[in-house]
Amino acid sequence: MIDFNKPAYLGKEIDYIKDAIENSKLCGDGIFTKKCSQWMKDELKTKHCLLTTSCTHALEMSAYLADIQPGDEVIMPSYTFVSTADAFVLRGAKIVFVDIRPDTMNIDETKIEDAVTEKTKAIVPVHYAGVACEMDTIMGIAKKYDLKVVEDAAQGVHAYYKGKALGTIGDFGCFSFHETKNYTMGEGGAILFQDDKYLEKAEILREKGTDRSKFFRGQIDKYTWVDFGSSYLPSELNAAYLYAQLENADAIDKKRMYVWNFYHEKLEELADRGLIERPVVPDYAVHNAHMYYIKVKDLDVRTRLIAHLKENGVCAVFHYIPLHSATAGRKFGRFHGEDVYTTKESERLIRLPMFYSLSKEEMQKVVDAIYSFPDFK
Ligand SMILES: *Cc1c(COP(=O)(O)O)cnc(C)c1O
C-alpha cells in the first residue's frame, strides 16, 4: 500500500537530537529553537518569529494578541481545518464563514467586504495547499475597516505571494510543523509578526504569563507572573528535528515539486478529456508543493475513485467537511452569503500521496491506478 503521507527524514535529525541531549537542554528556547527562528528570519524575511507547540497554538496566540473579545466577529473560509476557527472560538468570537473560490479553494476575496459588520475584528485567510490567497485585496479591506489579518499559513511555509513569504503579510502568520506538513518536528508550529509592539506580550503569553524571556536575556534579575499566559514553547528535541529539515528545505522543496509536477503532467490528459480538474496556481503565487489534489465530477465519483485506488494499493484521502455544516460550526458560526462552492467543491476533491520519500515507481503506480478507474476509460 502506498501511504498518503510519511514524515520527511533526511538523516541529520538524529544527530541534532543527540546534540540536544548532550547539551543537557531539553526544554524550550535552547540552541535549536533559536536556529529554527533564525532560519525563518533570514529565509522568509520575518521580523519576529516564535516557535510554538503547534499551528493551533500559534493561532490561539494570534487571537489573543489581536485582542479578540467575546462577541467579536472573525471572517474566514468554511473550507479549512478546525483549528482556524477553534482558536477564535476560545476567545468567545463568532465565526463568519464566507465562500471559497473554486480555482484555488481559498477564501473568495471578493465576498469578504460584504460580510464585514461593526463587530468584525479580524480576517483569517487560509493559504490552502500552500497557494496564496489574494492578499492585496484582503489587506485593503482590513485597512479600510481597521481589521487584523491572521494568516493561517499552516500549509504555506516557504510559499510566496508577489515575492513576500506567506505568513509575513498580515498582522500575524501561523505555521505548522506537524508531521503532515512539508517540514516537520512531529508536532509544532510558529507565530510570525512584523510589529515590535507585539513582542513582549507574545513572549509573556508563551511563557506561562511570566517575563522569563526577559530574564533569560539578562534584562531583569528575576522573573514573575505579569499577565495572562500559557505554555506554548516546544521542546528542544522537537526543534532539533525541525532544524535538520529547515537546513535541507531546498532538498525537500525540490522533491515535492518534482512529485507535484509529475502528477500534474501525467494527469493532463484526463483534464483535457474533462474528467478531472487539476490545481490552479495564480500568477501572483509561488506555491510550495504542499499538496497535490484532483477534483472529480461529484461525491459519488469521488467515493468510488477512493475505493478503487485503495483496491489498487494507493491511499488517497479527502478532507474538510465544511466547518459551517459541522455541529460546532453551527453553534459558533454562521455562513454569510450563499454557499456556491464550499460544499460542492469540497465534495469533489481527492488528495494524492505526496511526501519526500515517495519513489518514482510509487508515483507512476498512483497515476496508473487513476487511469484504470472504469469511469475514466
Ligand atoms: C495543519 C493545519 C492546522 C493545524 O496545525 P497543527 O500544527 O496541527 O496545530 C491549521 N490550519 C491548517 C489550514 C492546517 O492545514
GROMACS .gro file of N, CA, C and O in nm, residues 138-258:
model
  484
  138ILE      N    1  -0.730   4.152   0.036
  138ILE     CA    2  -0.762   4.124   0.176
  138ILE      C    3  -0.702   4.231   0.268
  138ILE      O    4  -0.770   4.283   0.357
  139MET      N    5  -0.577   4.269   0.243
  139MET     CA    6  -0.513   4.372   0.325
  139MET      C    7  -0.582   4.507   0.305
  139MET      O    8  -0.592   4.587   0.399
  140GLY      N    9  -0.630   4.531   0.184
  140GLY     CA   10  -0.702   4.655   0.154
  140GLY      C   11  -0.831   4.666   0.235
  140GLY      O   12  -0.862   4.772   0.293
  141ILE      N   13  -0.905   4.556   0.242
  141ILE     CA   14  -1.030   4.554   0.319
  141ILE      C   15  -0.998   4.574   0.467
  141ILE      O   16  -1.065   4.649   0.538
  142ALA      N   17  -0.893   4.507   0.514
  142ALA     CA   18  -0.854   4.517   0.655
  142ALA      C   19  -0.819   4.660   0.690
  142ALA      O   20  -0.856   4.711   0.796
  143LYS      N   21  -0.750   4.726   0.600
  143LYS     CA   22  -0.709   4.864   0.625
  143LYS      C   23  -0.832   4.955   0.631
  143LYS      O   24  -0.846   5.038   0.722
  144LYS      N   25  -0.920   4.936   0.533
  144LYS     CA   26  -1.040   5.020   0.523
  144LYS      C   27  -1.126   5.011   0.650
  144LYS      O   28  -1.179   5.111   0.696
  145TYR      N   29  -1.139   4.891   0.706
  145TYR     CA   30  -1.227   4.873   0.823
  145TYR      C   31  -1.150   4.854   0.954
  145TYR      O   32  -1.210   4.817   1.055
  146ASP      N   33  -1.019   4.874   0.949
  146ASP     CA   34  -0.936   4.860   1.068
  146ASP      C   35  -0.948   4.720   1.131
  146ASP      O   36  -0.982   4.706   1.249
  147LEU      N   37  -0.922   4.621   1.052
  147LEU     CA   38  -0.931   4.482   1.098
  147LEU      C   39  -0.791   4.421   1.104
  147LEU      O   40  -0.702   4.462   1.030
  148LYS      N   41  -0.775   4.322   1.190
  148LYS     CA   42  -0.649   4.248   1.194
  148LYS      C   43  -0.656   4.135   1.091
  148LYS      O   44  -0.764   4.081   1.064
  149VAL      N   45  -0.540   4.100   1.037
  149VAL     CA   46  -0.533   3.986   0.945
  149VAL      C   47  -0.442   3.880   1.006
  149VAL      O   48  -0.326   3.908   1.039
  150VAL      N   49  -0.497   3.762   1.027
  150VAL     CA   50  -0.420   3.649   1.079
  150VAL      C   51  -0.411   3.546   0.967
  150VAL      O   52  -0.512   3.487   0.928
  151GLU      N   53  -0.292   3.528   0.912
  151GLU     CA   54  -0.276   3.430   0.804
  151GLU      C   55  -0.260   3.290   0.861
  151GLU      O   56  -0.167   3.265   0.937
  152ASP      N   57  -0.350   3.201   0.824
  152ASP     CA   58  -0.329   3.060   0.856
  152ASP      C   59  -0.242   3.005   0.743
  152ASP      O   60  -0.292   2.967   0.637
  153ALA      N   61  -0.112   3.010   0.767
  153ALA     CA   62  -0.015   2.963   0.667
  153ALA      C   63   0.040   2.827   0.709
  153ALA      O   64   0.156   2.794   0.682
  154ALA      N   65  -0.044   2.747   0.776
  154ALA     CA   66  -0.003   2.614   0.821
  154ALA      C   67   0.057   2.534   0.706
  154ALA      O   68   0.155   2.463   0.722
  155GLN      N   69  -0.005   2.548   0.589
  155GLN     CA   70   0.041   2.471   0.472
  155GLN      C   71   0.133   2.553   0.383
  155GLN      O   72   0.180   2.504   0.282
  156GLY      N   73   0.157   2.678   0.422
  156GLY     CA   74   0.224   2.770   0.331
  156GLY      C   75   0.366   2.810   0.366
  156GLY      O   76   0.412   2.915   0.322
  157VAL      N   77   0.436   2.726   0.444
  157VAL     CA   78   0.573   2.761   0.480
  157VAL      C   79   0.661   2.755   0.355
  157VAL      O   80   0.661   2.654   0.283
  158HIS      N   81   0.733   2.864   0.329
  158HIS     CA   82   0.822   2.873   0.213
  158HIS      C   83   0.746   2.886   0.080
  158HIS      O   84   0.794   2.843  -0.024
  159ALA      N   85   0.625   2.943   0.088
  159ALA     CA   86   0.550   2.974  -0.033
  159ALA      C   87   0.531   3.126  -0.034
  159ALA      O   88   0.543   3.191   0.071
  160TYR      N   89   0.502   3.182  -0.152
  160TYR     CA   90   0.509   3.328  -0.166
  160TYR      C   91   0.388   3.390  -0.236
  160TYR      O   92   0.322   3.325  -0.317
  161TYR      N   93   0.363   3.516  -0.200
  161TYR     CA   94   0.263   3.598  -0.270
  161TYR      C   95   0.335   3.723  -0.318
  161TYR      O   96   0.388   3.800  -0.236
  162LYS      N   97   0.341   3.741  -0.448
  162LYS     CA   98   0.412   3.856  -0.507
  162LYS      C   99   0.547   3.880  -0.439
  162LYS      O  100   0.578   3.993  -0.397
  163GLY      N  101   0.622   3.775  -0.420
  163GLY     CA  102   0.757   3.787  -0.363
  163GLY      C  103   0.764   3.791  -0.212
  163GLY      O  104   0.873   3.786  -0.155
  164LYS      N  105   0.649   3.800  -0.145
  164LYS     CA  106   0.651   3.802   0.003
  164LYS      C  107   0.616   3.665   0.057
  164LYS      O  108   0.519   3.602   0.011
  165ALA      N  109   0.691   3.621   0.158
  165ALA     CA  110   0.664   3.489   0.216
  165ALA      C  111   0.527   3.488   0.283
  165ALA      O  112   0.490   3.583   0.354
  166LEU      N  113   0.451   3.382   0.261
  166LEU     CA  114   0.322   3.368   0.328
  166LEU      C  115   0.348   3.364   0.479
  166LEU      O  116   0.446   3.305   0.524
  167GLY      N  117   0.260   3.430   0.552
  167GLY     CA  118   0.279   3.438   0.697
  167GLY      C  119   0.343   3.568   0.739
  167GLY      O  120   0.344   3.602   0.858
  168THR      N  121   0.400   3.644   0.641
  168THR     CA  122   0.466   3.770   0.677
  168THR      C  123   0.387   3.891   0.627
  168THR      O  124   0.434   4.005   0.639
  169ILE      N  125   0.271   3.868   0.570
  169ILE     CA  126   0.195   3.978   0.507
  169ILE      C  127   0.092   4.039   0.602
  169ILE      O  128   0.078   4.160   0.611
  170GLY      N  129   0.021   3.953   0.673
  170GLY     CA  130  -0.081   4.001   0.767
  170GLY      C  131  -0.018   4.047   0.898
  170GLY      O  132   0.104   4.053   0.912
  171ASP      N  133  -0.105   4.079   0.997
  171ASP     CA  134  -0.054   4.118   1.128
  171ASP      C  135   0.016   4.001   1.196
  171ASP      O  136   0.116   4.018   1.266
  172PHE      N  137  -0.039   3.881   1.173
  172PHE     CA  138   0.020   3.759   1.229
  172PHE      C  139   0.018   3.650   1.123
  172PHE      O  140  -0.073   3.644   1.041
  173GLY      N  141   0.118   3.563   1.129
  173GLY     CA  142   0.123   3.448   1.040
  173GLY      C  143   0.144   3.324   1.124
  173GLY      O  144   0.220   3.328   1.222
  174CYS      N  145   0.075   3.215   1.090
  174CYS     CA  146   0.084   3.094   1.171
  174CYS      C  147   0.127   2.976   1.085
  174CYS      O  148   0.065   2.948   0.983
  175PHE      N  149   0.234   2.910   1.129
  175PHE     CA  150   0.289   2.796   1.056
  175PHE      C  151   0.263   2.666   1.131
  175PHE      O  152   0.252   2.667   1.255
  176SER      N  153   0.261   2.556   1.058
  176SER     CA  154   0.255   2.424   1.122
  176SER      C  155   0.375   2.340   1.081
  176SER      O  156   0.413   2.339   0.964
  177PHE      N  157   0.430   2.270   1.180
  177PHE     CA  158   0.535   2.172   1.153
  177PHE      C  159   0.489   2.034   1.198
  177PHE      O  160   0.567   1.951   1.243
  178HIS      N  161   0.360   2.012   1.186
  178HIS     CA  162   0.301   1.880   1.212
  178HIS      C  163   0.358   1.781   1.112
  178HIS      O  164   0.406   1.820   1.006
  179GLU      N  165   0.351   1.653   1.142
  179GLU     CA  166   0.417   1.556   1.053
  179GLU      C  167   0.355   1.548   0.914
  179GLU      O  168   0.414   1.491   0.823
  180THR      N  169   0.237   1.605   0.896
  180THR     CA  170   0.176   1.605   0.763
  180THR      C  171   0.218   1.726   0.679
  180THR      O  172   0.177   1.737   0.564
  181LYS      N  173   0.298   1.814   0.736
  181LYS     CA  174   0.337   1.935   0.663
  181LYS      C  175   0.475   1.917   0.597
  181LYS      O  176   0.545   1.822   0.626
  182ASN      N  177   0.514   2.014   0.514
  182ASN     CA  178   0.637   1.998   0.436
  182ASN      C  179   0.762   1.976   0.521
  182ASN      O  180   0.843   1.889   0.491
  183TYR      N  181   0.778   2.060   0.623
  183TYR     CA  182   0.891   2.043   0.718
  183TYR      C  183   0.828   2.013   0.853
  183TYR      O  184   0.729   2.075   0.889
  184THR      N  185   0.887   1.921   0.925
  184THR     CA  186   0.818   1.878   1.047
  184THR      C  187   0.907   1.868   1.170
  184THR      O  188   1.030   1.861   1.162
  185MET      N  189   0.841   1.869   1.285
  185MET     CA  190   0.905   1.840   1.413
  185MET      C  191   0.811   1.749   1.493
  185MET      O  192   0.815   1.747   1.615
  186GLY      N  193   0.728   1.676   1.421
  186GLY     CA  194   0.628   1.590   1.485
  186GLY      C  195   0.502   1.669   1.510
  186GLY      O  196   0.404   1.660   1.436
  187GLU      N  197   0.506   1.746   1.616
  187GLU     CA  198   0.401   1.845   1.644
  187GLU      C  199   0.475   1.976   1.667
  187GLU      O  200   0.574   1.980   1.740
  188GLY      N  201   0.426   2.083   1.608
  188GLY     CA  202   0.490   2.212   1.630
  188GLY      C  203   0.441   2.317   1.533
  188GLY      O  204   0.365   2.287   1.441
  189GLY      N  205   0.484   2.439   1.557
  189GLY     CA  206   0.442   2.548   1.470
  189GLY      C  207   0.521   2.673   1.500
  189GLY      O  208   0.624   2.667   1.569
  190ALA      N  209   0.476   2.784   1.446
  190ALA     CA  210   0.543   2.912   1.473
  190ALA      C  211   0.444   3.024   1.452
  190ALA      O  212   0.351   3.012   1.372
  191ILE      N  213   0.466   3.132   1.528
  191ILE     CA  214   0.389   3.255   1.506
  191ILE      C  215   0.486   3.360   1.456
  191ILE      O  216   0.596   3.375   1.509
  192LEU      N  217   0.445   3.431   1.349
  192LEU     CA  218   0.528   3.536   1.288
  192LEU      C  219   0.454   3.668   1.300
  192LEU      O  220   0.331   3.672   1.286
  193PHE      N  221   0.527   3.776   1.323
  193PHE     CA  222   0.467   3.909   1.316
  193PHE      C  223   0.578   4.009   1.290
  193PHE      O  224   0.696   3.981   1.313
  194GLN      N  225   0.539   4.125   1.239
  194GLN     CA  226   0.638   4.225   1.195
  194GLN      C  227   0.647   4.344   1.289
  194GLN      O  228   0.743   4.419   1.286
  195ASP      N  229   0.542   4.362   1.369
  195ASP     CA  230   0.537   4.482   1.454
  195ASP      C  231   0.598   4.453   1.591
  195ASP      O  232   0.553   4.363   1.662
  196ASP      N  233   0.697   4.533   1.630
  196ASP     CA  234   0.765   4.515   1.758
  196ASP      C  235   0.670   4.521   1.877
  196ASP      O  236   0.696   4.462   1.981
  197LYS      N  237   0.559   4.593   1.858
  197LYS     CA  238   0.470   4.614   1.973
  197LYS      C  239   0.411   4.483   2.027
  197LYS      O  240   0.365   4.480   2.141
  198TYR      N  241   0.411   4.377   1.947
  198TYR     CA  242   0.353   4.251   1.994
  198TYR      C  243   0.452   4.162   2.068
  198TYR      O  244   0.414   4.064   2.131
  199LEU      N  245   0.581   4.195   2.057
  199LEU     CA  246   0.683   4.101   2.103
  199LEU      C  247   0.675   4.068   2.252
  199LEU      O  248   0.671   3.951   2.291
  200GLU      N  249   0.668   4.171   2.334
  200GLU     CA  250   0.670   4.148   2.477
  200GLU      C  251   0.549   4.065   2.522
  200GLU      O  252   0.561   3.966   2.594
  201LYS      N  253   0.433   4.105   2.472
  201LYS     CA  254   0.310   4.036   2.509
  201LYS      C  255   0.313   3.889   2.460
  201LYS      O  256   0.268   3.798   2.529
  202ALA      N  257   0.369   3.870   2.339
  202ALA     CA  258   0.376   3.735   2.283
  202ALA      C  259   0.467   3.646   2.367
  202ALA      O  260   0.436   3.530   2.395
  203GLU      N  261   0.580   3.702   2.409
  203GLU     CA  262   0.675   3.625   2.490
  203GLU      C  263   0.614   3.587   2.625
  203GLU      O  264   0.632   3.475   2.673
  204ILE      N  265   0.543   3.680   2.684
  204ILE     CA  266   0.480   3.654   2.814
  204ILE      C  267   0.372   3.548   2.801
  204ILE      O  268   0.364   3.453   2.880
  205LEU      N  269   0.291   3.563   2.698
  205LEU     CA  270   0.182   3.468   2.673
  205LEU      C  271   0.237   3.326   2.654
  205LEU      O  272   0.181   3.229   2.705
  206ARG      N  273   0.348   3.317   2.584
  206ARG     CA  274   0.407   3.187   2.551
  206ARG      C  275   0.479   3.124   2.670
  206ARG      O  276   0.498   3.004   2.677
  207GLU      N  277   0.518   3.208   2.768
  207GLU     CA  278   0.595   3.162   2.884
  207GLU      C  279   0.513   3.170   3.012
  207GLU      O  280   0.555   3.230   3.111
  208LYS      N  281   0.394   3.113   3.008
  208LYS     CA  282   0.309   3.098   3.128
  208LYS      C  283   0.271   3.229   3.196
  208LYS      O  284   0.245   3.231   3.318
  209GLY      N  285   0.272   3.337   3.120
  209GLY     CA  286   0.235   3.465   3.180
  209GLY      C  287   0.348   3.529   3.259
  209GLY      O  288   0.327   3.621   3.338
  210THR      N  289   0.470   3.479   3.237
  210THR     CA  290   0.585   3.536   3.309
  210THR      C  291   0.676   3.614   3.214
  210THR      O  292   0.666   3.598   3.092
  211ASP      N  293   0.765   3.693   3.273
  211ASP     CA  294   0.864   3.764   3.190
  211ASP      C  295   0.998   3.687   3.189
  211ASP      O  296   1.105   3.746   3.193
  212ARG      N  297   0.986   3.555   3.180
  212ARG     CA  298   1.105   3.470   3.181
  212ARG      C  299   1.197   3.494   3.060
  212ARG      O  300   1.318   3.480   3.069
  213SER      N  301   1.138   3.529   2.944
  213SER     CA  302   1.222   3.555   2.826
  213SER      C  303   1.317   3.671   2.852
  213SER      O  304   1.434   3.666   2.816
  214LYS      N  305   1.264   3.775   2.915
  214LYS     CA  306   1.347   3.891   2.951
  214LYS      C  307   1.456   3.849   3.050
  214LYS      O  308   1.570   3.892   3.040
  215PHE      N  309   1.418   3.765   3.145
  215PHE     CA  310   1.511   3.716   3.246
  215PHE      C  311   1.627   3.641   3.181
  215PHE      O  312   1.744   3.665   3.211
  216PHE      N  313   1.594   3.553   3.084
  216PHE     CA  314   1.699   3.477   3.016
  216PHE      C  315   1.792   3.567   2.935
  216PHE      O  316   1.907   3.534   2.914
  217ARG      N  317   1.739   3.679   2.891
  217ARG     CA  318   1.825   3.772   2.815
  217ARG      C  319   1.905   3.862   2.910
  217ARG      O  320   1.980   3.949   2.865
  218GLY      N  321   1.883   3.845   3.039
  218GLY     CA  322   1.957   3.925   3.137
  218GLY      C  323   1.902   4.066   3.153
  218GLY      O  324   1.969   4.152   3.210
  219GLN      N  325   1.782   4.090   3.102
  219GLN     CA  326   1.726   4.226   3.111
  219GLN      C  327   1.667   4.257   3.249
  219GLN      O  328   1.650   4.372   3.285
  220ILE      N  329   1.632   4.149   3.321
  220ILE     CA  330   1.581   4.166   3.457
  220ILE      C  331   1.645   4.058   3.545
  220ILE      O  332   1.694   3.957   3.492
  221ASP      N  333   1.649   4.077   3.678
  221ASP     CA  334   1.721   3.979   3.759
  221ASP      C  335   1.632   3.872   3.822
  221ASP      O  336   1.682   3.776   3.882
  222LYS      N  337   1.501   3.885   3.812
  222LYS     CA  338   1.415   3.772   3.849
  222LYS      C  339   1.287   3.781   3.766
  222LYS      O  340   1.250   3.888   3.719
  223TYR      N  341   1.226   3.665   3.746
  223TYR     CA  342   1.104   3.672   3.666
  223TYR      C  343   0.983   3.641   3.752
  223TYR      O  344   0.990   3.567   3.848
  224THR      N  345   0.871   3.704   3.715
  224THR     CA  346   0.748   3.688   3.793
  224THR      C  347   0.628   3.675   3.701
  224THR      O  348   0.639   3.692   3.579
  225TRP      N  349   0.516   3.648   3.764
  225TRP     CA  350   0.389   3.639   3.691
  225TRP      C  351   0.343   3.780   3.660
  225TRP      O  352   0.317   3.858   3.751
  226VAL      N  353   0.336   3.815   3.531
  226VAL     CA  354   0.298   3.952   3.497
  226VAL      C  355   0.165   3.965   3.421
  226VAL      O  356   0.106   4.071   3.418
  227ASP      N  357   0.121   3.856   3.358
  227ASP     CA  358  -0.003   3.868   3.279
  227ASP      C  359  -0.062   3.730   3.255
  227ASP      O  360  -0.005   3.628   3.296
  228PHE      N  361  -0.171   3.728   3.179
  228PHE     CA  362  -0.234   3.604   3.135
  228PHE      C  363  -0.135   3.526   3.048
  228PHE      O  364  -0.062   3.586   2.970
  229GLY      N  365  -0.131   3.396   3.064
  229GLY     CA  366  -0.040   3.322   2.978
  229GLY      C  367  -0.067   3.173   2.975
  229GLY      O  368  -0.154   3.122   3.045
  230SER      N  369   0.010   3.106   2.892
  230SER     CA  370   0.002   2.961   2.882
  230SER      C  371   0.143   2.910   2.852
  230SER      O  372   0.240   2.984   2.871
  231SER      N  373   0.154   2.786   2.804
  231SER     CA  374   0.286   2.732   2.773
  231SER      C  375   0.286   2.687   2.628
  231SER      O  376   0.227   2.587   2.594
  232TYR      N  377   0.349   2.767   2.545
  232TYR     CA  378   0.344   2.742   2.401
  232TYR      C  379   0.482   2.718   2.341
  232TYR      O  380   0.501   2.736   2.223
  233LEU      N  381   0.580   2.685   2.424
  233LEU     CA  382   0.712   2.664   2.364
  233LEU      C  383   0.746   2.516   2.354
  233LEU      O  384   0.725   2.442   2.448
  234PRO      N  385   0.794   2.475   2.237
  234PRO     CA  386   0.823   2.334   2.216
  234PRO      C  387   0.958   2.293   2.275
  234PRO      O  388   1.045   2.375   2.296
  235SER      N  389   0.971   2.164   2.297
  235SER     CA  390   1.096   2.106   2.347
  235SER      C  391   1.209   2.119   2.245
  235SER      O  392   1.185   2.119   2.124
  236GLU      N  393   1.330   2.127   2.293
  236GLU     CA  394   1.448   2.131   2.206
  236GLU      C  395   1.461   2.005   2.121
  236GLU      O  396   1.519   2.010   2.012
  237LEU      N  397   1.410   1.892   2.170
  237LEU     CA  398   1.418   1.768   2.093
  237LEU      C  399   1.342   1.784   1.962
  237LEU      O  400   1.388   1.743   1.855
  238ASN      N  401   1.226   1.846   1.972
  238ASN     CA  402   1.146   1.869   1.851
  238ASN      C  403   1.212   1.972   1.761
  238ASN      O  404   1.216   1.958   1.639
  239ALA      N  405   1.264   2.077   1.823
  239ALA     CA  406   1.330   2.183   1.746
  239ALA      C  407   1.453   2.129   1.673
  239ALA      O  408   1.483   2.169   1.560
  240ALA      N  409   1.523   2.033   1.738
  240ALA     CA  410   1.642   1.973   1.675
  240ALA      C  411   1.602   1.899   1.548
  240ALA      O  412   1.667   1.909   1.444
  241TYR      N  413   1.491   1.827   1.556
  241TYR     CA  414   1.441   1.755   1.437
  241TYR      C  415   1.408   1.856   1.328
  241TYR      O  416   1.447   1.840   1.212
  242LEU      N  417   1.338   1.962   1.367
  242LEU     CA  418   1.297   2.062   1.269
  242LEU      C  419   1.416   2.130   1.203
  242LEU      O  420   1.416   2.155   1.083
  243TYR      N  421   1.519   2.160   1.282
  243TYR     CA  422   1.631   2.233   1.224
  243TYR      C  423   1.698   2.154   1.111
  243TYR      O  424   1.736   2.211   1.008
  244ALA      N  425   1.706   2.023   1.130
  244ALA     CA  426   1.763   1.939   1.023
  244ALA      C  427   1.679   1.951   0.895
  244ALA      O  428   1.731   1.944   0.783
  245GLN      N  429   1.550   1.970   0.912
  245GLN     CA  430   1.461   1.982   0.797
  245GLN      C  431   1.474   2.120   0.731
  245GLN      O  432   1.480   2.131   0.610
  246LEU      N  433   1.480   2.223   0.814
  246LEU     CA  434   1.489   2.359   0.758
  246LEU      C  435   1.621   2.377   0.684
  246LEU      O  436   1.626   2.438   0.578
  247GLU      N  437   1.727   2.320   0.742
  247GLU     CA  438   1.858   2.327   0.677
  247GLU      C  439   1.855   2.264   0.538
  247GLU      O  440   1.930   2.302   0.450
  248ASN      N  441   1.769   2.165   0.525
  248ASN     CA  442   1.756   2.094   0.398
  248ASN      C  443   1.627   2.128   0.324
  248ASN      O  444   1.577   2.048   0.245
  249ALA      N  445   1.575   2.246   0.353
  249ALA     CA  446   1.447   2.285   0.294
  249ALA      C  447   1.450   2.276   0.141
  249ALA      O  448   1.353   2.232   0.080
  250ASP      N  449   1.562   2.313   0.083
  250ASP     CA  450   1.569   2.311  -0.063
  250ASP      C  451   1.553   2.171  -0.120
  250ASP      O  452   1.487   2.152  -0.221
  251ALA      N  453   1.613   2.074  -0.052
  251ALA     CA  454   1.602   1.935  -0.098
  251ALA      C  455   1.457   1.888  -0.085
  251ALA      O  456   1.403   1.822  -0.175
  252ILE      N  457   1.394   1.924   0.026
  252ILE     CA  458   1.254   1.885   0.046
  252ILE      C  459   1.165   1.951  -0.060
  252ILE      O  460   1.082   1.887  -0.124
  253ASP      N  461   1.187   2.081  -0.080
  253ASP     CA  462   1.107   2.155  -0.179
  253ASP      C  463   1.122   2.095  -0.318
  253ASP      O  464   1.024   2.078  -0.390
  254LYS      N  465   1.247   2.065  -0.353
  254LYS     CA  466   1.276   2.016  -0.487
  254LYS      C  467   1.204   1.883  -0.512
  254LYS      O  468   1.143   1.863  -0.616
  255LYS      N  469   1.213   1.796  -0.411
  255LYS     CA  470   1.149   1.665  -0.428
  255LYS      C  471   0.998   1.679  -0.437
  255LYS      O  472   0.933   1.620  -0.524
  256ARG      N  473   0.940   1.759  -0.349
  256ARG     CA  474   0.794   1.775  -0.350
  256ARG      C  475   0.748   1.837  -0.481
  256ARG      O  476   0.644   1.800  -0.536
  257MET      N  477   0.826   1.932  -0.530
  257MET     CA  478   0.790   1.996  -0.657
  257MET      C  479   0.797   1.896  -0.772
  257MET      O  480   0.714   1.900  -0.863
  258TYR      N  481   0.893   1.806  -0.763
  258TYR     CA  482   0.905   1.702  -0.864
  258TYR      C  483   0.780   1.613  -0.864
  258TYR      O  484   0.724   1.582  -0.971
   0.00000   0.00000   0.00000
